[in-house]
Structures are given as structure tokens and as C-alpha cells.
Coordinates of C-alpha atoms in Angstrom, one line a residue:
M1 CA -4.4 -2.2 -18.5
P2 CA -1.2 -0.1 -18.7
F3 CA -0.5 2.6 -19.8
A4 CA -3.3 4.5 -21.4
R5 CA -5.9 3.5 -18.8
A6 CA -3.4 4.2 -16.1
S7 CA -2.9 7.8 -17.2
L8 CA -6.3 8.7 -15.6
P9 CA -5.7 11.3 -12.9
T10 CA -7.2 9.1 -10.1
R11 CA -9.1 5.8 -9.8
R12 CA -12.9 5.5 -9.5
S13 CA -14.9 4.9 -6.4
L14 CA -17.4 2.1 -6.1
L15 CA -20.8 2.9 -7.6
A16 CA -23.3 0.2 -8.3
M17 CA -26.0 0.6 -10.9
G18 CA -29.6 0.3 -9.8
G19 CA -30.5 -3.4 -9.4
A20 CA -26.9 -4.5 -10.0
L21 CA -25.0 -6.8 -7.7
G22 CA -21.9 -5.0 -6.2
I23 CA -18.8 -7.2 -6.5
G24 CA -16.8 -4.3 -5.1
A25 CA -19.2 -3.8 -2.2
A26 CA -18.3 -7.2 -0.8
L27 CA -14.7 -6.1 -0.3
T28 CA -15.5 -4.3 2.9
A29 CA -16.7 -7.5 4.5
C30 CA -13.3 -9.1 4.9
G31 CA -9.8 -8.1 5.5
G32 CA -7.3 -6.8 8.1
T33 CA -7.8 -4.6 11.0
K34 CA -5.9 -1.8 12.5
D35 CA -4.2 -4.0 15.1
G36 CA -2.6 -6.2 12.4
S37 CA -5.0 -9.1 12.4
A38 CA -3.0 -11.7 10.6
S39 CA 0.5 -11.4 11.9
G40 CA 2.5 -12.2 14.9
D41 CA 4.8 -9.6 16.5
R42 CA 7.2 -8.4 13.8
A43 CA 9.6 -7.5 16.6
A44 CA 10.0 -11.2 17.3
A45 CA 10.8 -11.9 13.7
K46 CA 14.4 -12.5 12.5
S47 CA 16.6 -9.5 13.0
G48 CA 19.4 -10.6 10.7
P49 CA 19.9 -9.9 7.0
W50 CA 16.7 -9.9 4.9
S51 CA 16.4 -10.8 1.2
F52 CA 13.6 -11.5 -1.3
K53 CA 13.7 -12.5 -4.9
D54 CA 11.1 -10.7 -6.9
D55 CA 9.4 -11.5 -10.2
R56 CA 12.1 -9.8 -12.3
G57 CA 14.5 -12.4 -10.9
Q58 CA 16.2 -9.7 -8.9
T59 CA 17.0 -10.1 -5.2
A60 CA 16.5 -7.2 -2.8
R61 CA 18.7 -7.3 0.2
T62 CA 18.9 -5.3 3.5
K63 CA 21.2 -5.7 6.5
S64 CA 18.2 -6.3 8.8
M65 CA 14.4 -6.8 8.6
P66 CA 13.0 -3.8 6.8
K67 CA 11.2 -1.3 9.1
N68 CA 10.6 1.6 6.8
I69 CA 8.6 0.0 4.0
V70 CA 7.2 2.1 1.2
A71 CA 4.8 0.4 -1.2
Y72 CA 2.4 0.8 -4.0
T73 CA -1.0 1.3 -2.4
G74 CA -2.5 -2.0 -3.5
T75 CA 0.6 -3.9 -2.4
A76 CA 0.5 -2.1 1.0
A77 CA -3.1 -3.0 1.4
A78 CA -2.4 -6.7 0.7
L79 CA 0.5 -6.7 3.3
F80 CA -1.8 -5.0 5.8
D81 CA -4.2 -7.9 5.6
Y82 CA -1.2 -10.1 6.8
G83 CA -0.4 -7.6 9.6
I84 CA 2.5 -5.8 7.9
Q85 CA 2.5 -2.1 8.2
V86 CA 4.1 0.3 5.8
K87 CA 5.4 3.9 6.4
G88 CA 4.6 5.3 3.0
V89 CA 2.5 4.6 -0.1
F90 CA 2.2 5.7 -3.7
G91 CA -0.7 5.2 -6.0
P92 CA -4.5 5.8 -5.6
T93 CA -4.9 6.2 -1.9
K94 CA -7.2 9.2 -1.1
T95 CA -10.2 10.4 -3.0
K96 CA -11.0 14.0 -3.6
D97 CA -13.3 14.1 -0.6
G98 CA -10.5 12.8 1.6
K99 CA -11.8 9.2 2.0
A100 CA -9.8 6.1 1.4
D101 CA -9.7 5.0 -2.3
V102 CA -11.1 1.6 -3.0
Q103 CA -7.5 0.4 -3.8
A104 CA -6.4 1.2 -0.3
G105 CA -8.4 -1.7 1.2
G106 CA -8.2 -1.7 5.0
L107 CA -5.3 0.8 5.2
D108 CA -5.7 3.7 7.7
I109 CA -4.6 6.3 5.2
S110 CA -4.1 8.8 8.0
E111 CA -1.3 6.7 9.3
V112 CA 0.8 6.5 6.1
E113 CA 2.8 9.1 4.2
I114 CA 1.3 9.5 0.8
I115 CA 4.1 10.3 -1.6
G116 CA 2.1 10.1 -4.7
N117 CA -1.7 9.8 -5.2
T118 CA -2.0 9.7 -9.0
Y119 CA -0.2 8.2 -11.9
G120 CA 3.1 10.0 -12.6
E121 CA 3.1 11.6 -9.1
F122 CA 5.9 10.5 -6.8
S123 CA 7.7 12.9 -4.4
V124 CA 11.3 11.8 -4.3
E125 CA 11.8 14.3 -1.4
K126 CA 9.1 12.7 0.7
Y127 CA 10.3 9.3 -0.1
A128 CA 13.9 10.1 0.9
A129 CA 12.6 11.7 4.2
L130 CA 11.1 8.3 5.1
Q131 CA 14.6 6.7 5.0
P132 CA 13.2 3.8 3.1
D133 CA 14.6 0.3 3.6
V134 CA 12.7 -1.2 0.6
L135 CA 10.2 -0.2 -2.1
L136 CA 7.5 -2.7 -3.1
T137 CA 5.2 -2.5 -6.1
D138 CA 3.4 -4.4 -8.9
M139 CA 4.5 -5.2 -12.4
W140 CA 2.2 -5.2 -15.4
Q141 CA 4.9 -5.3 -18.0
K142 CA 8.3 -6.9 -17.6
D143 CA 10.8 -4.8 -15.6
V144 CA 8.3 -1.8 -15.4
L145 CA 7.7 -0.8 -11.8
W146 CA 4.0 0.2 -11.5
Y147 CA 3.5 3.9 -10.5
V148 CA 7.2 4.5 -10.3
P149 CA 7.9 7.3 -12.8
D150 CA 10.5 6.5 -15.5
N151 CA 12.0 10.0 -15.3
S152 CA 12.9 9.6 -11.6
K153 CA 13.2 5.8 -11.3
D154 CA 17.0 5.7 -11.2
K155 CA 17.1 8.3 -8.4
I156 CA 14.3 6.4 -6.5
L157 CA 16.0 3.0 -6.7
K158 CA 19.3 4.4 -5.5
L159 CA 17.6 5.1 -2.1
A160 CA 16.5 1.6 -1.4
P161 CA 16.2 -1.8 -3.2
G162 CA 13.0 -2.5 -5.1
V163 CA 10.7 -5.5 -5.3
A164 CA 8.2 -6.0 -8.2
L165 CA 5.6 -8.7 -8.3
W166 CA 3.5 -9.6 -11.4
A167 CA 0.0 -8.3 -11.5
A168 CA -0.5 -9.7 -15.1
D169 CA 0.2 -12.7 -17.2
Q170 CA -0.2 -15.3 -14.5
S171 CA -3.2 -16.7 -12.6
M172 CA -4.6 -15.3 -9.4
P173 CA -3.4 -18.2 -7.1
T174 CA 0.2 -17.5 -8.1
A175 CA -0.3 -13.7 -7.5
L176 CA -1.8 -14.4 -4.1
Q177 CA 1.0 -16.8 -3.2
R178 CA 3.7 -14.3 -4.1
R179 CA 2.2 -11.6 -1.9
A180 CA 1.9 -14.2 0.9
D181 CA 5.6 -15.1 0.4
L182 CA 6.5 -11.4 0.6
A183 CA 4.5 -10.9 3.7
K184 CA 6.1 -14.0 5.3
S185 CA 9.5 -12.7 4.5
L186 CA 8.6 -9.5 6.3
G187 CA 7.4 -11.3 9.5
A188 CA 3.8 -12.3 8.8
D189 CA 2.5 -15.5 10.3
L190 CA 0.8 -17.4 7.4
N191 CA -0.6 -19.9 9.9
A192 CA -2.5 -17.3 11.8
P193 CA -6.2 -18.3 12.1
K194 CA -7.5 -15.3 10.1
V195 CA -5.0 -16.0 7.2
T196 CA -6.0 -19.7 7.0
A197 CA -9.7 -18.8 7.2
A198 CA -9.3 -16.3 4.4
K199 CA -7.6 -18.8 2.2
A200 CA -10.3 -21.4 2.9
A201 CA -12.9 -18.8 2.0
F202 CA -11.1 -18.2 -1.3
E203 CA -11.0 -21.9 -2.1
K204 CA -14.7 -22.2 -1.3
A205 CA -15.6 -19.2 -3.4
S206 CA -13.5 -20.6 -6.3
A207 CA -15.4 -23.9 -6.1
R208 CA -18.7 -21.9 -6.2
L209 CA -17.6 -20.0 -9.2
R210 CA -16.6 -23.1 -11.1
A211 CA -19.9 -24.7 -10.3
A212 CA -21.8 -21.5 -11.3
A213 CA -20.0 -21.4 -14.7
K214 CA -20.9 -25.0 -15.3
A215 CA -24.5 -24.7 -14.2
N216 CA -25.2 -21.6 -16.3
P217 CA -23.1 -22.2 -19.5
G218 CA -22.9 -19.7 -22.3
I219 CA -23.0 -16.5 -20.3
R220 CA -20.7 -14.1 -22.1
V221 CA -18.9 -11.6 -19.8
L222 CA -17.4 -8.3 -21.0
L223 CA -14.7 -6.4 -19.1
G224 CA -15.5 -2.7 -19.6
S225 CA -14.0 0.6 -18.6
A226 CA -15.6 4.0 -19.5
S227 CA -14.2 7.4 -20.3
P228 CA -16.0 10.4 -21.8
D229 CA -14.8 9.7 -25.3
L230 CA -14.0 6.0 -25.4
F231 CA -15.2 2.6 -24.0
Y232 CA -12.4 0.1 -23.3
V233 CA -12.9 -3.7 -23.6
S234 CA -10.2 -5.6 -21.8
E235 CA -8.6 -8.9 -22.6
A236 CA -9.3 -11.4 -19.8
K237 CA -6.2 -13.5 -20.1
R238 CA -3.8 -10.7 -19.3
S239 CA -5.0 -9.9 -15.7
C240 CA -4.4 -12.3 -12.9
D241 CA -8.0 -12.3 -11.7
T242 CA -9.8 -12.7 -14.9
R243 CA -7.3 -15.3 -16.2
Y244 CA -8.2 -17.3 -13.2
F245 CA -11.9 -16.8 -13.8
Q246 CA -11.4 -18.2 -17.3
E247 CA -9.7 -21.2 -15.8
L248 CA -12.8 -21.8 -13.6
G249 CA -15.0 -21.7 -16.7
V250 CA -16.2 -18.1 -17.1
Q251 CA -16.6 -17.1 -20.8
F252 CA -15.2 -13.7 -21.6
V253 CA -15.5 -11.5 -24.7
T254 CA -12.2 -11.5 -26.6
P255 CA -11.5 -8.0 -28.0
K256 CA -9.0 -7.0 -30.7
V257 CA -6.4 -5.5 -28.4
D258 CA -3.9 -2.8 -29.2
A259 CA -0.1 -3.3 -29.4
Q260 CA 0.2 -3.4 -25.6
G261 CA -2.3 -6.3 -25.6
F262 CA -4.5 -5.3 -22.7
F263 CA -7.6 -3.7 -24.2
E264 CA -9.4 -2.4 -27.3
S265 CA -10.6 1.2 -27.5
L266 CA -14.1 1.7 -28.9
S267 CA -15.9 4.9 -29.8
W268 CA -19.3 5.1 -28.1
E269 CA -21.0 4.7 -31.4
N270 CA -19.4 1.2 -31.6
V271 CA -19.9 0.2 -27.9
A272 CA -22.2 -2.7 -29.0
K273 CA -19.4 -4.4 -31.0
Y274 CA -19.2 -7.3 -28.6
P275 CA -22.5 -8.8 -27.5
A276 CA -22.4 -9.7 -23.8
D277 CA -24.8 -11.0 -21.1
L278 CA -22.9 -9.6 -18.2
I279 CA -20.6 -6.5 -18.0
L280 CA -18.0 -6.1 -15.3
M281 CA -17.1 -2.4 -15.1
D282 CA -13.8 -0.9 -14.0
N283 CA -14.5 0.6 -10.6
R284 CA -11.3 2.7 -10.3
T285 CA -11.5 6.3 -9.3
G286 CA -11.4 8.5 -12.4
T287 CA -13.3 6.2 -14.8
L288 CA -17.0 6.7 -15.5
Q289 CA -19.6 4.7 -13.5
P290 CA -22.7 3.2 -15.1
G291 CA -24.7 5.9 -13.3
D292 CA -22.6 8.5 -15.2
L293 CA -23.5 7.2 -18.6
G294 CA -27.1 8.4 -19.0
N295 CA -26.0 10.8 -21.8
K296 CA -24.6 7.8 -23.8
P297 CA -27.6 6.4 -25.7
T298 CA -25.7 3.5 -27.0
W299 CA -24.9 2.4 -23.5
G300 CA -28.5 2.3 -22.5
R301 CA -29.4 0.1 -25.4
L302 CA -26.9 -2.7 -24.5
P303 CA -28.8 -5.9 -23.6
A304 CA -26.8 -6.3 -20.4
V305 CA -27.6 -2.8 -19.3
K306 CA -31.3 -3.2 -20.0
A307 CA -31.3 -6.4 -18.0
H308 CA -29.4 -4.7 -15.1
Q309 CA -26.6 -7.2 -15.5
V310 CA -23.8 -4.7 -14.9
V311 CA -21.6 -5.1 -11.9
P312 CA -18.4 -3.3 -10.7
R313 CA -15.0 -4.8 -11.0
L314 CA -12.0 -4.1 -8.9
T315 CA -9.7 -3.9 -11.9
E316 CA -6.6 -4.0 -9.7
P317 CA -7.4 -6.5 -6.9
I318 CA -5.7 -6.4 -3.6
Y319 CA -3.9 -9.7 -3.6
S320 CA -4.6 -11.1 -0.2
Y321 CA -7.0 -14.0 0.3
A322 CA -9.1 -11.8 2.6
R323 CA -9.7 -9.3 -0.2
V324 CA -10.0 -11.7 -3.1
A325 CA -12.4 -14.2 -1.6
P326 CA -15.4 -11.8 -1.6
I327 CA -14.7 -10.9 -5.2
V328 CA -14.8 -14.5 -6.4
D329 CA -17.9 -15.2 -4.4
A330 CA -19.7 -12.2 -5.7
L331 CA -18.8 -13.0 -9.3
A332 CA -20.2 -16.5 -8.7
Q333 CA -23.4 -15.0 -7.5
A334 CA -23.6 -12.8 -10.6
I335 CA -23.0 -15.8 -12.9
E336 CA -25.7 -17.8 -11.0
N337 CA -28.2 -15.0 -11.5
A338 CA -27.3 -13.9 -15.0
K339 CA -29.7 -14.5 -17.9
K340 CA -28.7 -14.9 -21.5
V341 CA -29.7 -11.5 -23.1
A342 CA -27.1 -10.8 -25.7

């Protein structure tokens, strides 16, 4: 997924193809609310020194519970579902029409300072003005802080300690647990009814997906992402969500990936290289939607497209149980309904 695909100016909005099942559409059905649905009162949380060991093996420390939290948008959205508010965000947050990006989840984007909305954009001045206590983000490659520009990274990390959590090369339950651990360290109540209900919903959806894959064997799934000149086929085992889906029995196309190991780039003339029965399409702002591909004849000839077996994929899931459970459930439904067409 990094870096070539991340260099897009923004991420794409949800757009379902006619007759397609919307995996992303289910995301709005579950999650936090403006009142901080999943947490107790952070003011009642510990007031002494705070520390958290991240997935780089580094421990972030502050003299007291962090109040001025700045986070990558997806990380902020996950924390929000546990009732943890942030002051600033960086990453895809606001679309061109001023609405919340799909990666913002339940965040009220009018209540956070956006210090960067696209890849490579990070206002150090705005960040410093927030007097940050801690910076939180994802990690797709070892020791690389997602959406923190390399040319200003040293200056940024001098202002506050950083925490990076894996978004690749581990399974979804681990990624979910790590965000829950982080939220707990910041004062969230993981025993709150909405949190436990969301986790139960995730486990139920996982069981459904496992059963669907077993009941409808042989359905080949392709992870796609479209740009005007190229079509990208992703490797399922690298991302936390699709690695987990593999573990549950979903069969994915295996592309010949590039040196970074995340995807293979295909010209539109070669888009049919990998036969597939079901296509999960990258739904980030800035990538082309199925409805945008009418001028690509090779796309229209794909068996999965003809069969209307194309569904959106939230390529960067918001790792809270509340946000992930609907994704798993919707994929289970897609597998249940899919026909072998490749």
C-alpha cells in the first residue's frame, strides 16, 4: 500500500457500483458518538506519569496523562470510538466539498485542527501551536511514521513523543487489540457496554465470514485500486484486514508484487491478468471508483464487473471493533452471494 498509492492527493469517497453490495456503506451504522460513547470520564483517569510502548519497541512518556493529542486521522477515528478525543489530526480528513472523509469515521471534523489533509502535507507551525503532548500514527513499514513527512520528521518528533502502531504484516485482531490498549492507556473504559457489544459483533461477523468462505468455496477475490493510467492489485497477506480474511478462509488473488511488496501495477490493457469472481475496490478519496471507469473497455469486460460482483473496500480500516465489525459482516454477505464467474 505505501508509498506509490499513498502519493495520491486525497483519498476516495464511497461509491458503490450499481447492483453492488457496499461494504463501506455499512461503516456508518456503528461507531462512537459525539459524547464519547465508549469511555468513562478521562478526568477521572490517572493523573500521574503516562507511558506506552509502541510497535517499534519505543516507549513514549509524558509527565501526566496526555491532553493535547495529535493523531493520524484513522488513529484518531479509532480512539474516538473508545471515547478519546484528539485536538489535531493529519491525513485524509476533509473532502473537497467540505465533508468528512471516509477515513475520519465518526470524528466531528469541525472540532479538530487539521494540520495536514493530504500525503506530504503537515504544518509544523499548526502542530506546535497545539502544544502537543503526544503524536499517534500508523506504521506500514518498520520505523516509518505514516503521513509524517521525512523532511520534517525530526523537527516534529522534538515537539512531542511519537507512538506508531502496525497497520501491516499482522492480523486484524492484533491491530484491534493494540488500538484498544492505546485507548485504555489514555483513559478509555474497555468494559463499557458499547465496547464489549462492538467486540461481540466483530466476533459474530468473523464467525459468519468463516462459515461463508467454507460454504461457498473457490470464490477468488481480487483487491483492486484504480488510477487513470494503472490498475493496482494488492497482496492480501500484507494488510491486517485481508490477512485476517485469509485466515478465515477467503481466497485472494496473489499478484507479483513490486519491491515494496504491497501491490502489482498493471496497465489497463492487462487488467484481466488475474481472473477473479469478486473484486474489492479501494474506496479512498483520490482513487477512481467503478462508476468512473466507463471509458476503460477492459474493465467492463471483466467477469466480476459483468456480474456486478464489485464492492468497495476500506483499504485503511479504522481499527476499532465498532468500525471493523460491519466490514467483516458485509464481506461475509458478499461471499455468501458471490457466484463463480471467472
